[in-house]
Amino acid sequence: MRLRNIIILTVLVPLFLILLVFSLVAIKSLEDNVRSKLQNEVQIITHAIGTSLSYALERDTPEALQESLHSAFSFHRIYGAYVFDTNGQKIYGLGLGEELFKPEDIRKVAESGEGLGAYRQHERWNYYSALMPLTTPSGETQGVLQVNRLNTGIENYTGFISIVAVLVFTFGAAGIVLTIWWGFRHYIERPINRLLGVMEQIEKGDRSYRAAIKGPVEYRKLSMALNGMLDAMAAKDADIEARQQKEIELEQRLRKSKKLAELGVLAAGVAHEIGAPLTVINGQAQRLARRKTIGDDERAKLDRIRNEVERIVVIVRHLMELGRQHNVEKEPCRLTDIVANARELVEDELTAQQAHLEVDLDDPDATLMANAQQLTQVVTNLLQNALQASPGGRIRLRARRHDGELHLTVEDDGPGIADAEKSQVFDPFFTTKPVGQGSGLGLSMVHRIVNDHGGSIGVFDSALGGAGFDLTLPLKETQPTV
């Protein structure tokens, strides 16, 4: 059912019915009031002349009886006055309406001693007639008085007035309904159809369609609200798309982390197997270096062997650490302390290379549940990589809080990292440095520590022109991602 029909049936029709009932009740009340007034007037007239008539009957004086009856006609619209005996026989009377009551009715009034009033019709005339017993001072009934009063115009036409009122009300109500129907169609239904048209276009896939801001104030507000909702939905869709892209990136990082963990386990096994032979080589080279029979050239070669063995031992230790899942002992630690410790560790290199480090922390007092020593190692490694990529250049360390996480970035203005190499920077033994200047395990260890803390790390192109590393850590206790 259409909205306008619902409004007509549920609002207007009950309202008109209530008004109709109220009008009929008002007309009925008017009619009852007129009738009551008529009855009271007749009763007053009857009692007014009843006393003198009783006296005339008791004295049996016809002249007084006639005079009293004539006095009744001095009242407005009194058309008949009669005196009957106790048997219902007329003694004397004047005017119209003598036969309004039967003798039996008159005898009953005489016997009961109580008056009677009723509406009667006689010869196309409407009367209100009252019967009153005429009693002596001792209480004996000696006759009955009948007074007839002719109905007024309004009394005769109250029924006709009711019919006319109902007809007028019906036609008026029909006119009101038609007017409201036209106004609803023009000012309500058409704007709604315009809004429905907008929604249908959007349903078909045209998300750029917007409602026209016109019409009554309410519809302009509704159109603006609809457009605002569509704009919000568009923004939400863009946000969802961005989140989905982020989830894809996180999934890629997760696969990367699993791959790194598998490589770390394999590397740790290999490292364990070569650890013992390296110890033997180092010990034998040290014993040979102590002999006095060898020359300086041989001794220098033995020292070089020992240095390379120590380098291998460090790599082996890193490999073993890389392949082991740590139970990180966490405690509350302040971000500013971690950054300060890392900066202190690279301060000499910063000074030596005359590099500029910018530190921007939106909340230096931010507290993490983490291993402060390991996080200091992470920040230190990232700063050292930036120094090696941009000697004497510009380095920026920033930290921001967002949705219960800490986002820390380290950027430089060096040559950056090629797109083809970004997916490999966290792999063990991958390095862009010349041979002998890096083991390729620093960023792998960083990745491992971050994962142990339940965070993530990625690489991006910095606005400074070089490479940037984005580190995300939870501010609350969480489980490792791998």
Short mmCIF file of C-alpha atoms in Angstrom, two decimals:
data_model
loop_
_atom_site.label_atom_id
_atom_site.label_comp_id
_atom_site.label_asym_id
_atom_site.label_seq_id
_atom_site.Cartn_x
_atom_site.Cartn_y
_atom_site.Cartn_z
CA MET A 1 0.00 0.00 0.00
CA ARG A 2 1.26 3.45 -0.90
CA LEU A 3 2.28 5.86 1.83
CA ARG A 4 -0.39 8.45 1.01
CA ASN A 5 -3.14 5.79 1.27
CA ILE A 6 -1.73 4.64 4.60
CA ILE A 7 -1.80 8.21 5.91
CA ILE A 8 -5.39 8.69 4.70
CA LEU A 9 -6.57 5.41 6.22
CA THR A 10 -4.67 5.59 9.48
CA VAL A 11 -4.77 9.34 10.18
CA LEU A 12 -7.39 11.24 8.22
CA VAL A 13 -10.23 8.70 8.26
CA PRO A 14 -10.06 8.14 12.06
CA LEU A 15 -9.78 11.92 12.54
CA PHE A 16 -12.86 12.59 10.41
CA LEU A 17 -14.80 9.83 12.17
CA ILE A 18 -13.93 11.36 15.53
CA LEU A 19 -15.03 14.80 14.29
CA LEU A 20 -18.26 13.30 12.88
CA VAL A 21 -19.10 11.59 16.14
CA PHE A 22 -18.28 14.76 18.03
CA SER A 23 -20.55 16.78 15.72
CA LEU A 24 -23.41 14.33 16.09
CA VAL A 25 -23.02 14.33 19.85
CA ALA A 26 -22.99 18.13 19.82
CA ILE A 27 -26.19 18.26 17.72
CA LYS A 28 -27.82 15.67 19.96
CA SER A 29 -26.82 17.69 23.00
CA LEU A 30 -28.33 20.81 21.40
CA GLU A 31 -31.53 18.94 20.66
CA ASP A 32 -31.70 17.58 24.22
CA ASN A 33 -31.04 21.03 25.61
CA VAL A 34 -33.85 22.56 23.50
CA ARG A 35 -36.23 19.80 24.54
CA SER A 36 -35.26 20.20 28.19
CA LYS A 37 -35.86 23.92 27.99
CA LEU A 38 -39.27 23.32 26.39
CA GLN A 39 -40.25 20.85 29.08
CA ASN A 40 -39.14 23.16 31.87
CA GLU A 41 -41.16 26.03 30.43
CA VAL A 42 -44.30 23.89 30.21
CA GLN A 43 -43.79 22.59 33.74
CA ILE A 44 -43.38 26.12 35.07
CA ILE A 45 -46.54 27.32 33.27
CA THR A 46 -48.47 24.28 34.47
CA HIS A 47 -47.51 24.89 38.09
CA ALA A 48 -48.15 28.63 37.72
CA ILE A 49 -51.81 28.22 36.79
CA GLY A 50 -52.37 24.95 38.63
CA THR A 51 -52.89 26.62 42.01
CA SER A 52 -55.59 29.00 40.79
CA LEU A 53 -57.34 26.19 38.90
CA SER A 54 -57.36 23.99 42.00
CA TYR A 55 -58.96 26.83 43.95
CA ALA A 56 -61.55 27.38 41.18
CA LEU A 57 -62.46 23.68 41.10
CA GLU A 58 -62.75 23.53 44.87
CA ARG A 59 -65.07 26.59 44.94
CA ASP A 60 -66.84 25.41 41.78
CA THR A 61 -66.59 28.82 40.17
CA PRO A 62 -66.59 28.52 36.35
CA GLU A 63 -65.64 32.16 35.90
CA ALA A 64 -62.41 31.73 37.87
CA LEU A 65 -61.70 28.53 35.97
CA GLN A 66 -62.09 30.26 32.60
CA GLU A 67 -59.97 33.21 33.72
CA SER A 68 -57.15 30.96 34.89
CA LEU A 69 -57.14 29.00 31.61
CA HIS A 70 -57.12 32.21 29.60
CA SER A 71 -54.08 33.39 31.58
CA ALA A 72 -52.08 30.40 30.27
CA PHE A 73 -52.26 31.78 26.75
CA SER A 74 -50.31 34.84 27.82
CA PHE A 75 -47.18 32.66 27.71
CA HIS A 76 -45.22 32.18 24.51
CA ARG A 77 -46.45 29.46 22.15
CA ILE A 78 -49.10 27.98 24.49
CA TYR A 79 -51.70 26.59 22.08
CA GLY A 80 -54.02 24.67 24.38
CA ALA A 81 -55.13 24.38 28.03
CA TYR A 82 -57.76 21.93 29.35
CA VAL A 83 -59.18 20.81 32.70
CA PHE A 84 -60.42 17.22 33.08
CA ASP A 85 -62.11 15.48 35.96
CA THR A 86 -60.66 12.39 37.60
CA ASN A 87 -62.44 10.16 35.07
CA GLY A 88 -60.83 11.86 32.07
CA GLN A 89 -63.84 13.91 31.02
CA LYS A 90 -63.26 17.50 29.93
CA ILE A 91 -64.62 20.16 32.25
CA TYR A 92 -63.41 23.17 30.36
CA GLY A 93 -60.73 23.88 27.74
CA LEU A 94 -59.38 26.25 25.19
CA GLY A 95 -57.09 25.95 22.15
CA LEU A 96 -55.67 22.99 20.21
CA GLY A 97 -54.57 19.51 21.17
CA GLU A 98 -57.47 18.30 23.26
CA GLU A 99 -57.10 14.73 22.08
CA LEU A 100 -53.34 14.40 22.70
CA PHE A 101 -53.99 12.13 25.70
CA LYS A 102 -56.50 9.35 26.08
CA PRO A 103 -58.89 9.32 29.06
CA GLU A 104 -56.99 6.32 30.43
CA ASP A 105 -53.81 8.42 30.62
CA ILE A 106 -55.67 11.20 32.44
CA ARG A 107 -57.17 8.75 34.94
CA LYS A 108 -53.73 7.27 35.69
CA VAL A 109 -52.36 10.76 36.48
CA ALA A 110 -55.34 11.43 38.73
CA GLU A 111 -54.92 8.12 40.54
CA SER A 112 -51.12 8.34 40.93
CA GLY A 113 -51.02 12.02 41.78
CA GLU A 114 -47.86 12.42 39.63
CA GLY A 115 -47.51 14.61 36.55
CA LEU A 116 -46.86 13.35 33.04
CA GLY A 117 -45.15 15.01 30.05
CA ALA A 118 -44.77 13.73 26.46
CA TYR A 119 -44.26 14.82 22.86
CA ARG A 120 -47.36 14.36 20.73
CA GLN A 121 -48.34 14.93 17.13
CA HIS A 122 -51.83 15.96 16.11
CA GLU A 123 -53.02 17.15 12.71
CA ARG A 124 -49.41 17.64 11.45
CA TRP A 125 -48.53 19.76 14.48
CA ASN A 126 -45.89 18.80 17.05
CA TYR A 127 -46.65 19.54 20.67
CA TYR A 128 -45.17 19.03 24.04
CA SER A 129 -48.04 18.35 26.41
CA ALA A 130 -47.96 18.10 30.22
CA LEU A 131 -50.55 16.63 32.57
CA MET A 132 -50.62 17.78 36.22
CA PRO A 133 -53.04 16.63 38.95
CA LEU A 134 -55.09 19.43 40.61
CA THR A 135 -55.29 18.79 44.33
CA THR A 136 -56.94 20.46 47.25
CA PRO A 137 -54.92 21.76 50.21
CA SER A 138 -55.75 18.50 51.95
CA GLY A 139 -54.16 16.52 49.12
CA GLU A 140 -57.30 15.21 47.42
CA THR A 141 -57.15 15.06 43.59
CA GLN A 142 -60.14 16.74 42.02
CA GLY A 143 -59.04 17.13 38.43
CA VAL A 144 -56.18 17.12 35.89
CA LEU A 145 -54.71 20.07 34.01
CA GLN A 146 -53.38 19.64 30.43
CA VAL A 147 -51.15 22.33 28.87
CA ASN A 148 -50.03 22.05 25.21
CA ARG A 149 -47.08 23.98 23.85
CA LEU A 150 -46.25 24.04 20.12
CA ASN A 151 -42.66 23.13 19.15
CA THR A 152 -40.44 25.94 17.81
CA GLY A 153 -38.74 25.85 14.36
CA ILE A 154 -35.42 24.66 15.68
CA GLU A 155 -37.18 21.94 17.65
CA ASN A 156 -38.93 20.68 14.52
CA TYR A 157 -35.82 20.82 12.34
CA THR A 158 -33.12 19.36 14.62
CA GLY A 159 -33.26 16.06 12.71
CA PHE A 160 -33.04 17.89 9.38
CA ILE A 161 -30.15 19.96 10.71
CA SER A 162 -28.34 16.74 11.69
CA ILE A 163 -28.74 15.34 8.16
CA VAL A 164 -27.53 18.55 6.56
CA ALA A 165 -24.59 18.70 8.96
CA VAL A 166 -23.57 15.12 8.09
CA LEU A 167 -23.78 15.86 4.34
CA VAL A 168 -21.77 19.07 4.67
CA PHE A 169 -19.21 17.28 6.78
CA THR A 170 -18.95 14.42 4.25
CA PHE A 171 -18.39 16.71 1.25
CA GLY A 172 -15.98 18.88 3.25
CA ALA A 173 -14.02 15.84 4.37
CA ALA A 174 -13.84 14.57 0.78
CA GLY A 175 -12.51 17.95 -0.35
CA ILE A 176 -9.91 17.97 2.41
CA VAL A 177 -8.79 14.43 1.53
CA LEU A 178 -8.41 15.33 -2.15
CA THR A 179 -6.45 18.46 -1.25
CA ILE A 180 -4.16 16.52 1.06
CA TRP A 181 -3.74 13.79 -1.59
CA TRP A 182 -2.68 16.35 -4.20
CA GLY A 183 -0.31 18.10 -1.77
CA PHE A 184 1.20 14.75 -0.72
CA ARG A 185 1.74 13.75 -4.33
CA HIS A 186 3.31 17.09 -5.28
CA TYR A 187 5.40 17.90 -2.21
CA ILE A 188 6.16 14.48 -0.69
CA GLU A 189 5.87 11.69 -3.23
CA ARG A 190 7.80 13.39 -6.03
CA PRO A 191 10.85 14.27 -3.86
CA ILE A 192 10.82 10.72 -2.48
CA ASN A 193 10.77 9.33 -6.01
CA ARG A 194 13.78 11.50 -6.85
CA LEU A 195 15.66 10.06 -3.88
CA LEU A 196 14.61 6.54 -4.90
CA GLY A 197 15.95 7.26 -8.38
CA VAL A 198 19.32 8.15 -6.87
CA MET A 199 19.35 4.92 -4.86
CA GLU A 200 18.46 2.88 -7.96
CA GLN A 201 21.37 4.44 -9.86
CA ILE A 202 23.70 3.60 -7.00
CA GLU A 203 22.32 0.06 -6.88
CA LYS A 204 23.17 -0.32 -10.56
CA GLY A 205 26.78 0.50 -9.73
CA ASP A 206 27.05 4.24 -10.30
CA ARG A 207 28.59 5.17 -6.93
CA SER A 208 29.29 8.72 -8.13
CA TYR A 209 25.57 9.59 -8.50
CA ARG A 210 24.31 12.18 -6.01
CA ALA A 211 20.90 13.62 -5.11
CA ALA A 212 19.92 17.12 -6.21
CA ILE A 213 19.64 19.60 -3.32
CA LYS A 214 16.20 21.11 -3.95
CA GLY A 215 12.62 21.06 -2.71
CA PRO A 216 11.34 21.67 0.83
CA VAL A 217 13.84 22.20 3.62
CA GLU A 218 13.36 18.68 4.99
CA TYR A 219 14.10 17.11 1.62
CA ARG A 220 17.13 19.30 1.08
CA LYS A 221 18.44 18.14 4.44
CA LEU A 222 17.60 14.53 3.55
CA SER A 223 19.38 14.88 0.19
CA MET A 224 22.44 16.36 1.88
CA ALA A 225 22.39 13.55 4.44
CA LEU A 226 22.12 10.96 1.65
CA ASN A 227 24.99 12.56 -0.24
CA GLY A 228 27.02 12.67 2.96
CA MET A 229 26.30 9.00 3.58
CA LEU A 230 27.38 8.13 0.03
CA ASP A 231 30.57 10.15 0.46
CA ALA A 232 31.22 8.35 3.75
CA MET A 233 30.61 5.00 2.06
CA ALA A 234 33.03 5.93 -0.71
CA ALA A 235 35.62 6.90 1.89
CA LYS A 236 34.93 3.66 3.76
CA ASP A 237 35.36 1.64 0.57
CA ALA A 238 38.67 3.36 -0.04
CA ASP A 239 39.69 2.62 3.55
CA ILE A 240 38.67 -1.03 3.17
CA GLU A 241 40.64 -1.26 -0.05
CA ALA A 242 43.65 0.25 1.71
CA ARG A 243 43.23 -2.20 4.58
CA GLN A 244 42.98 -5.10 2.17
CA GLN A 245 46.16 -3.93 0.48
CA LYS A 246 47.79 -3.70 3.89
CA GLU A 247 46.59 -7.20 4.75
CA ILE A 248 48.10 -8.46 1.50
CA GLU A 249 51.37 -6.81 2.40
CA LEU A 250 51.21 -8.28 5.91
CA GLU A 251 50.50 -11.70 4.44
CA GLN A 252 53.52 -11.33 2.20
CA ARG A 253 55.58 -10.33 5.21
CA LEU A 254 54.28 -13.36 7.10
CA ARG A 255 55.30 -15.68 4.29
CA LYS A 256 58.62 -13.92 4.26
CA SER A 257 58.97 -14.45 8.00
CA LYS A 258 58.20 -18.15 7.69
CA LYS A 259 60.68 -18.49 4.89
CA LEU A 260 63.27 -16.63 6.94
CA ALA A 261 62.62 -18.87 9.93
CA GLU A 262 63.05 -21.98 7.81
CA LEU A 263 66.28 -20.63 6.36
CA GLY A 264 67.42 -19.70 9.86
CA VAL A 265 66.80 -23.22 11.16
CA LEU A 266 68.73 -24.69 8.25
CA ALA A 267 71.54 -22.18 8.69
CA ALA A 268 71.68 -22.86 12.41
CA GLY A 269 72.10 -26.58 11.73
CA VAL A 270 74.93 -25.91 9.34
CA ALA A 271 76.50 -23.45 11.78
CA HIS A 272 76.39 -26.02 14.54
CA GLU A 273 78.22 -28.54 12.37
CA ILE A 274 81.04 -26.17 11.35
CA GLY A 275 81.45 -24.67 14.81
CA ALA A 276 83.68 -27.46 16.12
CA PRO A 277 86.11 -27.52 13.14
CA LEU A 278 86.44 -23.74 13.35
CA THR A 279 87.39 -24.02 17.00
CA VAL A 280 90.11 -26.54 16.10
CA ILE A 281 91.44 -24.34 13.29
CA ASN A 282 91.54 -21.30 15.54
CA GLY A 283 93.33 -23.21 18.31
CA GLN A 284 95.93 -24.69 15.97
CA ALA A 285 96.63 -21.33 14.34
CA GLN A 286 97.09 -19.78 17.78
CA ARG A 287 99.57 -22.52 18.80
CA LEU A 288 101.55 -22.14 15.59
CA ALA A 289 101.71 -18.36 16.05
CA ARG A 290 103.39 -18.86 19.44
CA ARG A 291 106.35 -20.74 17.97
CA LYS A 292 109.53 -18.77 17.77
CA THR A 293 110.84 -20.70 14.78
CA ILE A 294 108.43 -19.11 12.30
CA GLY A 295 109.05 -15.82 10.58
CA ASP A 296 107.07 -12.58 10.69
CA ASP A 297 105.46 -13.27 7.33
CA GLU A 298 104.14 -16.66 8.44
CA ARG A 299 103.02 -15.15 11.76
CA ALA A 300 101.04 -12.42 9.89
CA LYS A 301 99.37 -15.09 7.78
CA LEU A 302 98.42 -17.04 10.90
CA ASP A 303 96.94 -13.86 12.42
CA ARG A 304 94.91 -13.37 9.27
CA ILE A 305 93.68 -16.97 9.51
CA ARG A 306 92.64 -16.36 13.12
CA ASN A 307 90.85 -13.10 12.19
CA GLU A 308 88.89 -14.84 9.44
CA VAL A 309 88.05 -17.69 11.80
CA GLU A 310 86.76 -15.16 14.35
CA ARG A 311 84.69 -13.61 11.58
CA ILE A 312 83.26 -17.01 10.72
CA VAL A 313 82.57 -17.66 14.41
CA VAL A 314 80.58 -14.40 14.62
CA ILE A 315 78.62 -15.41 11.54
CA VAL A 316 77.98 -18.84 13.03
CA ARG A 317 76.75 -17.26 16.27
CA HIS A 318 74.42 -14.99 14.31
CA LEU A 319 73.13 -17.95 12.34
CA MET A 320 72.38 -19.87 15.50
CA GLU A 321 70.59 -16.88 16.96
CA LEU A 322 68.68 -16.42 13.70
CA GLY A 323 67.33 -19.96 13.68
CA ARG A 324 66.25 -20.00 17.34
CA GLN A 325 62.75 -18.87 18.50
CA HIS A 326 63.39 -16.83 21.62
CA ASN A 327 61.19 -16.50 24.65
CA VAL A 328 61.68 -12.78 24.95
CA GLU A 329 61.83 -11.52 28.52
CA LYS A 330 59.77 -8.36 28.33
CA GLU A 331 59.43 -5.50 30.71
CA PRO A 332 58.07 -1.94 30.50
CA CYS A 333 60.59 0.25 28.67
CA ARG A 334 60.35 3.82 27.47
CA LEU A 335 60.80 4.65 23.83
CA THR A 336 63.00 7.65 24.56
CA ASP A 337 65.44 5.44 26.52
CA ILE A 338 65.73 2.95 23.65
CA VAL A 339 66.40 5.71 21.11
CA ALA A 340 68.90 7.43 23.44
CA ASN A 341 70.87 4.19 24.00
CA ALA A 342 70.97 3.42 20.27
CA ARG A 343 72.08 6.95 19.46
CA GLU A 344 74.84 6.72 22.04
CA LEU A 345 76.13 3.49 20.41
CA VAL A 346 76.40 5.14 16.97
CA GLU A 347 77.46 8.59 18.22
CA ASP A 348 81.11 8.03 17.36
CA GLU A 349 80.24 7.01 13.80
CA LEU A 350 77.91 9.99 13.44
CA THR A 351 80.66 12.32 14.55
CA ALA A 352 83.34 10.67 12.43
CA GLN A 353 81.21 10.81 9.26
CA GLN A 354 79.69 14.20 10.14
CA ALA A 355 76.21 12.78 9.51
CA HIS A 356 73.04 14.58 10.69
CA LEU A 357 70.51 12.55 12.69
CA GLU A 358 66.98 13.93 13.10
CA VAL A 359 64.86 12.43 15.91
CA ASP A 360 61.09 13.10 15.89
CA LEU A 361 59.06 11.35 18.60
CA ASP A 362 55.41 12.37 18.96
CA ASP A 363 55.24 10.71 22.40
CA PRO A 364 58.70 10.23 23.93
CA ASP A 365 57.18 8.75 27.08
CA ALA A 366 55.45 5.96 25.19
CA THR A 367 56.00 2.67 27.04
CA LEU A 368 56.34 -0.75 25.40
CA MET A 369 56.34 -4.25 26.83
CA ALA A 370 59.58 -5.39 25.24
CA ASN A 371 63.19 -6.44 25.72
CA ALA A 372 64.97 -3.09 25.85
CA GLN A 373 68.38 -4.57 24.94
CA GLN A 374 67.07 -6.30 21.80
CA LEU A 375 65.09 -3.27 20.65
CA THR A 376 68.18 -1.13 21.18
CA GLN A 377 70.05 -3.58 18.95
CA VAL A 378 67.32 -3.24 16.30
CA VAL A 379 67.46 0.58 16.27
CA THR A 380 71.27 0.51 16.34
CA ASN A 381 71.46 -1.83 13.32
CA LEU A 382 69.03 0.32 11.35
CA LEU A 383 70.98 3.49 12.16
CA GLN A 384 74.28 1.80 11.22
CA ASN A 385 72.81 0.64 7.89
CA ALA A 386 71.65 4.20 7.20
CA LEU A 387 75.13 5.54 8.05
CA GLN A 388 76.78 3.01 5.73
CA ALA A 389 74.30 3.83 2.94
CA SER A 390 74.71 7.60 3.32
CA PRO A 391 78.09 8.56 4.84
CA GLY A 392 77.95 12.16 6.02
CA GLY A 393 74.35 12.44 4.86
CA ARG A 394 70.99 12.95 6.50
CA ILE A 395 69.22 10.36 8.65
CA ARG A 396 65.74 10.68 10.13
CA LEU A 397 64.23 8.61 12.93
CA ARG A 398 60.50 9.13 13.55
CA ALA A 399 57.97 7.44 15.88
CA ARG A 400 54.18 7.73 15.89
CA ARG A 401 51.39 6.09 17.91
CA HIS A 402 48.35 4.75 16.05
CA ASP A 403 45.63 2.25 17.02
CA GLY A 404 47.57 0.78 19.94
CA GLU A 405 50.77 0.37 17.92
CA LEU A 406 54.08 2.17 17.67
CA HIS A 407 55.25 3.01 14.14
CA LEU A 408 58.99 3.73 13.97
CA THR A 409 60.75 4.65 10.73
CA VAL A 410 64.44 5.08 9.94
CA GLU A 411 65.22 6.86 6.64
CA ASP A 412 68.31 8.09 4.85
CA ASP A 413 69.16 10.14 1.77
CA GLY A 414 71.45 7.52 0.25
CA PRO A 415 71.08 5.70 -3.07
CA GLY A 416 68.17 3.60 -1.80
CA ILE A 417 67.32 -0.01 -2.57
CA ALA A 418 66.24 -1.24 -5.99
CA ASP A 419 62.67 -2.55 -6.24
CA ALA A 420 63.91 -5.97 -7.33
CA GLU A 421 66.01 -6.23 -4.15
CA LYS A 422 63.41 -5.04 -1.60
CA SER A 423 61.93 -8.51 -1.23
CA GLN A 424 65.36 -9.94 -0.38
CA VAL A 425 66.78 -7.45 2.11
CA PHE A 426 65.76 -9.59 5.10
CA ASP A 427 67.08 -12.85 3.65
CA PRO A 428 70.19 -14.28 5.35
CA PHE A 429 73.47 -13.46 3.58
CA PHE A 430 71.86 -10.95 1.23
CA THR A 431 73.75 -7.66 1.17
CA THR A 432 74.31 -4.78 -1.22
CA LYS A 433 77.72 -4.03 0.33
CA PRO A 434 81.04 -5.03 -1.25
CA VAL A 435 82.41 -8.47 -0.44
CA GLY A 436 84.02 -8.62 2.99
CA GLN A 437 82.16 -5.55 4.32
CA GLY A 438 78.99 -7.24 5.46
CA SER A 439 77.70 -10.65 6.44
CA GLY A 440 74.13 -10.04 5.25
CA LEU A 441 72.74 -11.08 8.63
CA GLY A 442 72.12 -7.69 10.28
CA LEU A 443 68.66 -7.07 8.82
CA SER A 444 67.81 -10.75 9.21
CA MET A 445 68.47 -10.43 12.94
CA VAL A 446 66.41 -7.25 13.05
CA HIS A 447 63.54 -9.09 11.36
CA ARG A 448 63.85 -11.97 13.82
CA ILE A 449 63.79 -9.71 16.90
CA VAL A 450 60.83 -7.72 15.62
CA ASN A 451 58.88 -10.92 14.98
CA ASP A 452 59.76 -12.19 18.46
CA HIS A 453 58.09 -9.03 19.81
CA GLY A 454 54.93 -9.58 17.77
CA GLY A 455 55.69 -6.76 15.34
CA SER A 456 56.50 -6.35 11.64
CA ILE A 457 59.07 -4.54 9.53
CA GLY A 458 59.13 -3.46 5.90
CA VAL A 459 61.18 -1.40 3.50
CA PHE A 460 60.03 1.57 1.41
CA ASP A 461 61.37 4.45 -0.64
CA SER A 462 62.08 7.40 1.64
CA ALA A 463 61.01 10.95 0.87
CA LEU A 464 64.62 11.89 1.63
CA GLY A 465 65.68 10.04 -1.52
CA GLY A 466 67.13 6.88 0.00
CA ALA A 467 65.75 3.80 1.73
CA GLY A 468 63.39 3.69 4.66
CA PHE A 469 62.48 0.95 7.13
CA ASP A 470 59.04 0.91 8.73
CA LEU A 471 58.95 -0.85 12.09
CA THR A 472 55.58 -1.60 13.78
CA LEU A 473 55.45 -2.78 17.40
CA PRO A 474 52.44 -3.34 19.69
CA LEU A 475 52.31 -1.12 22.75
CA LYS A 476 50.76 -3.97 24.75
CA GLU A 477 51.84 -7.53 25.38
CA THR A 478 51.31 -9.76 22.33
CA GLN A 479 52.48 -13.04 20.88
CA PRO A 480 55.20 -13.29 18.19
CA THR A 481 53.95 -13.30 14.61
CA VAL A 482 55.95 -16.43 13.75
#
